[in-house]
Amino acid sequence: MTKLPKRTKSQKIGVSAADLLRSVFVEFCNVIPVPQDSDLGIDFICEIMEGEYPTGKLFNIQCKGKKEAKLEGNSITVPIKVTTLNYWLLQPNPTFLIVVDCQNKVFYWCFPQDFIHSLNKKWQKQQTVSIQVPIENCFEQDIHTLPSQMASIVSSQASAIPKNGDYLGTLTLGDAVNRAVNYGLHVLRVPFHRPFQYIGMPIADVAKVVGGQPNEVGNIIVDSEQANMMLEAEGNFINYVDVKLKNTAPWSPNRPFDSEAILGVFSINPSELELARKQTHFHTYYDHKRKLKIGVSCQYEGAPLSVGFSSKYYKA
């Protein structure tokens, strides 16, 4: 028989756990699966809903599935890569770790950032950190709202919150993603997902993450059917990222475009940004939390739409 790849037991459990968790959260959240490699450590971006209306309150979930969770005293121990923990700390919205007991359909959760802050600084020298998920932090399938402790963390730490209670006036990540789909585009996978994360990282580290080789000046170019990404180096670090969306070509500098839809392609919530300038060919945003300048543009006649991320030209 022809040799074929096979799905492992852990992969099967992982898929079942993610489906089970999503089926619970869709009752009170807009749940957006993140199409990326699990190594980056976020499976879902969720937005709390109030009835039919979005709130703009966002949080992330990393889902760990187990056929049956083995309880060790008062907690479940989950080893997490240090690189994944650092990625969670980069996020503007809180990230929860949820262990799914697939057999008993019980969900255990923790907010790793609190646990990280209790560690000494030597944890950065480790490969992994054992996160303790308290068994008292649990819920089952029959919940109809986000557990109160989780909701409190989201309300206090999420960067995207409605202004003056105007839920309909707040553009959400879900809206941006839907606009992207209407444009005939899809949310990009790694390494193009939320590419601002590479700014400030050492060239060697970025090369490992994106799977590209630096050229003689340290720049890295990554290409796919959907996008072309150039990561520009300054010294030993990446200081500028430009991504061209191939499927938008040919465009014209005289043709208007929906930059919010384009940001949705990268899983970026426009409501977290300040729209500073809007010209037909170039929309300028500022990300004040990360101190970035983001430009969505058509650079020349027949070009695709492109998005540039820079810390050097923030407020310039």
Short mmCIF file of C-alpha atoms in Angstrom, two decimals, residues 4 22-24 35 45 64 71 82-83 99 121 127 136 139 178 194 202 207 209 217 245 278-279 291 300 304:
data_model
loop_
_atom_site.label_atom_id
_atom_site.label_comp_id
_atom_site.label_asym_id
_atom_site.label_seq_id
_atom_site.Cartn_x
_atom_site.Cartn_y
_atom_site.Cartn_z
CA LEU A 4 0.62 7.96 3.57
CA ARG A 22 -15.35 26.44 20.43
CA SER A 23 -18.85 24.92 20.64
CA VAL A 24 -19.13 26.28 24.20
CA PRO A 35 -4.86 29.63 11.13
CA ILE A 45 -9.14 35.10 19.22
CA LYS A 64 -4.57 22.07 25.43
CA LEU A 71 -5.28 16.02 38.45
CA VAL A 82 9.37 30.09 26.97
CA THR A 83 9.10 31.42 23.42
CA VAL A 99 -7.08 22.54 29.44
CA LYS A 121 13.84 36.30 36.01
CA GLN A 127 13.33 26.02 27.41
CA GLU A 136 -10.89 25.22 41.04
CA PHE A 139 -16.46 25.21 33.95
CA ASN A 178 -15.58 39.72 7.55
CA ARG A 194 0.35 39.80 12.81
CA PRO A 202 17.09 39.62 16.35
CA ALA A 207 14.81 33.70 10.34
CA VAL A 209 10.35 31.67 12.91
CA VAL A 217 22.46 42.98 4.29
CA LEU A 245 -1.08 41.12 -0.85
CA LYS A 278 -6.33 59.02 4.89
CA GLN A 279 -5.40 59.64 1.27
CA LYS A 291 4.55 52.51 19.23
CA TYR A 300 2.20 52.43 -8.00
CA PRO A 304 -0.95 45.09 -5.10
#
